CSV table of C-alpha atoms in Angstrom, one decimal:
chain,number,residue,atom,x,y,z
Y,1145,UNK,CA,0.0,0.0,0.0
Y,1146,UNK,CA,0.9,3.8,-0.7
Y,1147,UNK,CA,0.9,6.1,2.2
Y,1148,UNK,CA,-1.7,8.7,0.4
Y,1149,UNK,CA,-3.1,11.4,1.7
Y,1150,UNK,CA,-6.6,11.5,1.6
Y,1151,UNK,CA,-6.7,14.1,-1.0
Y,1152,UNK,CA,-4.1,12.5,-3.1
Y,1153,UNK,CA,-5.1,9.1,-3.2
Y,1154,UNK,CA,-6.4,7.7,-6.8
Y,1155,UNK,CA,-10.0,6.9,-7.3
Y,1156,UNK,CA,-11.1,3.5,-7.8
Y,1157,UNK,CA,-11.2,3.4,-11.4
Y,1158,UNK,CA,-7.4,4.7,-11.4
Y,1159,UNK,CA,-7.0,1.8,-8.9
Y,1160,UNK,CA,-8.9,-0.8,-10.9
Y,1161,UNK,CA,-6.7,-0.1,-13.8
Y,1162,UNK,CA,-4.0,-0.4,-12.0
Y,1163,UNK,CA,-4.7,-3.7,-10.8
Y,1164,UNK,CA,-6.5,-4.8,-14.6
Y,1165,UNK,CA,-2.7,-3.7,-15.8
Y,1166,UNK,CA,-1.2,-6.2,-13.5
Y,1167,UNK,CA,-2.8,-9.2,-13.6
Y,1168,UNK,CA,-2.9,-8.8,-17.6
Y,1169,UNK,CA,0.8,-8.4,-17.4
Y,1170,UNK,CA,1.3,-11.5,-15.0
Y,1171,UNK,CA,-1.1,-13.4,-17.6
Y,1172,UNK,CA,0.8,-12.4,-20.4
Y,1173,UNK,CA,4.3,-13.5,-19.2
Y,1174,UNK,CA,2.5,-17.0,-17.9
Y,1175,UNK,CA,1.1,-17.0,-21.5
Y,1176,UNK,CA,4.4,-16.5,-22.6
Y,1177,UNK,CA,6.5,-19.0,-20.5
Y,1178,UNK,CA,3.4,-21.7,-21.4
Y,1179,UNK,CA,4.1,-21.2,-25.2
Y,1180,UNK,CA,7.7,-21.6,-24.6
Y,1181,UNK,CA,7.3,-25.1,-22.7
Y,1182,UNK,CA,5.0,-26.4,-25.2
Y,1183,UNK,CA,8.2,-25.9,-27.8
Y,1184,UNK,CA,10.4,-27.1,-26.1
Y,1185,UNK,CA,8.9,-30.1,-24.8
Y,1186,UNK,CA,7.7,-30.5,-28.9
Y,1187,UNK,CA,11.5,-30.4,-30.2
Y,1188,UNK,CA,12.8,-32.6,-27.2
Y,1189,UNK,CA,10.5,-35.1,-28.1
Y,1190,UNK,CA,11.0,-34.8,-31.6
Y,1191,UNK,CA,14.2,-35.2,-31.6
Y,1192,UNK,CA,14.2,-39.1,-32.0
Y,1193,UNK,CA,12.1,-38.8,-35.2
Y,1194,UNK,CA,14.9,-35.8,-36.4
Y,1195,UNK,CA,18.0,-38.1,-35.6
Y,1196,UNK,CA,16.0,-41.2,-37.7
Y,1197,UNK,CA,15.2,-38.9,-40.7
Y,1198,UNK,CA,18.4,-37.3,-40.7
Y,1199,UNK,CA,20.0,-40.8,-41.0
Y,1200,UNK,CA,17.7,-42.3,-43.4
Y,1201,UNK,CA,18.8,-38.7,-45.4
Y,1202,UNK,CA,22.4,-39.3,-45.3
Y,1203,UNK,CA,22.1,-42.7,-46.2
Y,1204,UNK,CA,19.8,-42.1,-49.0
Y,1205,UNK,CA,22.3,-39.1,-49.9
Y,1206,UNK,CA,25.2,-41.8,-50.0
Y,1207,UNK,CA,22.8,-44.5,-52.3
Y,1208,UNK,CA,22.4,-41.0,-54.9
Y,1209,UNK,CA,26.1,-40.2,-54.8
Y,1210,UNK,CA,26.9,-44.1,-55.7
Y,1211,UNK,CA,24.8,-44.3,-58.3
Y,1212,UNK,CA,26.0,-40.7,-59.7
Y,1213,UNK,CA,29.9,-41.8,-59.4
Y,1214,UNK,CA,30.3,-38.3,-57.1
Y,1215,UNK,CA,31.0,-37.9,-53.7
Y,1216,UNK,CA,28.3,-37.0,-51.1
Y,1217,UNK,CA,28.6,-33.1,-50.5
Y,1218,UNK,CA,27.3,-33.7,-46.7
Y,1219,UNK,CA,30.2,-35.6,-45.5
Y,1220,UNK,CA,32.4,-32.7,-46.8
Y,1221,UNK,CA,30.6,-30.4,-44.6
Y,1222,UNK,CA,29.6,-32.1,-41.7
Y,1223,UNK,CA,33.8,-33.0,-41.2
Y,1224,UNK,CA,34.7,-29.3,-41.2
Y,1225,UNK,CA,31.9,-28.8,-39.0
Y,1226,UNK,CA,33.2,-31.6,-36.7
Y,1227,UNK,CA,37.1,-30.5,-36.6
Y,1228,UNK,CA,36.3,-27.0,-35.7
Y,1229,UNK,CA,33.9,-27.9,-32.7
Y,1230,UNK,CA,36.9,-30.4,-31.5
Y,1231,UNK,CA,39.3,-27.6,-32.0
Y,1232,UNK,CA,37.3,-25.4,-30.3
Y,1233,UNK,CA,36.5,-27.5,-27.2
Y,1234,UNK,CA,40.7,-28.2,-27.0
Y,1235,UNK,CA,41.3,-24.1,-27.0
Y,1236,UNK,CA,38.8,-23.9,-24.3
Y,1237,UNK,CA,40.0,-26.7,-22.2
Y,1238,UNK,CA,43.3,-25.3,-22.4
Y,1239,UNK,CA,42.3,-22.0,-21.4
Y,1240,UNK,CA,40.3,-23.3,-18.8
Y,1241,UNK,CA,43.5,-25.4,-17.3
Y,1242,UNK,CA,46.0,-22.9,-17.3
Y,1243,UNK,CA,45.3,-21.0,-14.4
Y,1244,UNK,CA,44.3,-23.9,-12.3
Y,1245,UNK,CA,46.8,-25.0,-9.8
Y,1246,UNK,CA,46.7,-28.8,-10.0
């Protein structure tokens, strides 16, 4: 509560709006936060049908580049991909050993 003085204090529809302003605001962010969950728990439990269609993809990839006589272009990318998260979890393990005293 506000220490008004009589005079000063709001009248209720000030008051009322106020308080509509708040609890629309508190409903919005739970709104919010529900929409959120509800995509996140979608792509977690998705992601088994994502892994099986993105191997059934490569391998049908690799069937396509044996019958073309060229080599599949995902391999390619995917091992750059690969070597420059390794080297970059080897700088950061570095960097997070050197100042440790063991």
């Amino acid at each position: 509560m506000h220490p008004y003085l009589i005079t000063a204090k709001p009248g209720w529809f000030r008051r009322t709006a106020a308080g509509v302003r708040v609890w629309t605001l508190r409903l919005l962010a739970l709104l919010v936060m529900t929409v959120l969950g509800a995509v996140v728990l979608t792509v977690r439990c998705a992601r088994p049908l994502i892994n099986y269609l993105a191997t059934r993809l490569i391998f049908l990839e690799l069937w396509a580049a044996q019958r073309l006589g060229r080599p599949p272009v995902s391999g390619f990318v995917v091992a750059g991909i690969t070597d420059e998260f390794v080297a970059e979890f080897h700088r950061a393990r570095q960097h997070a050993t050197a100042g440790s005293p063991s």
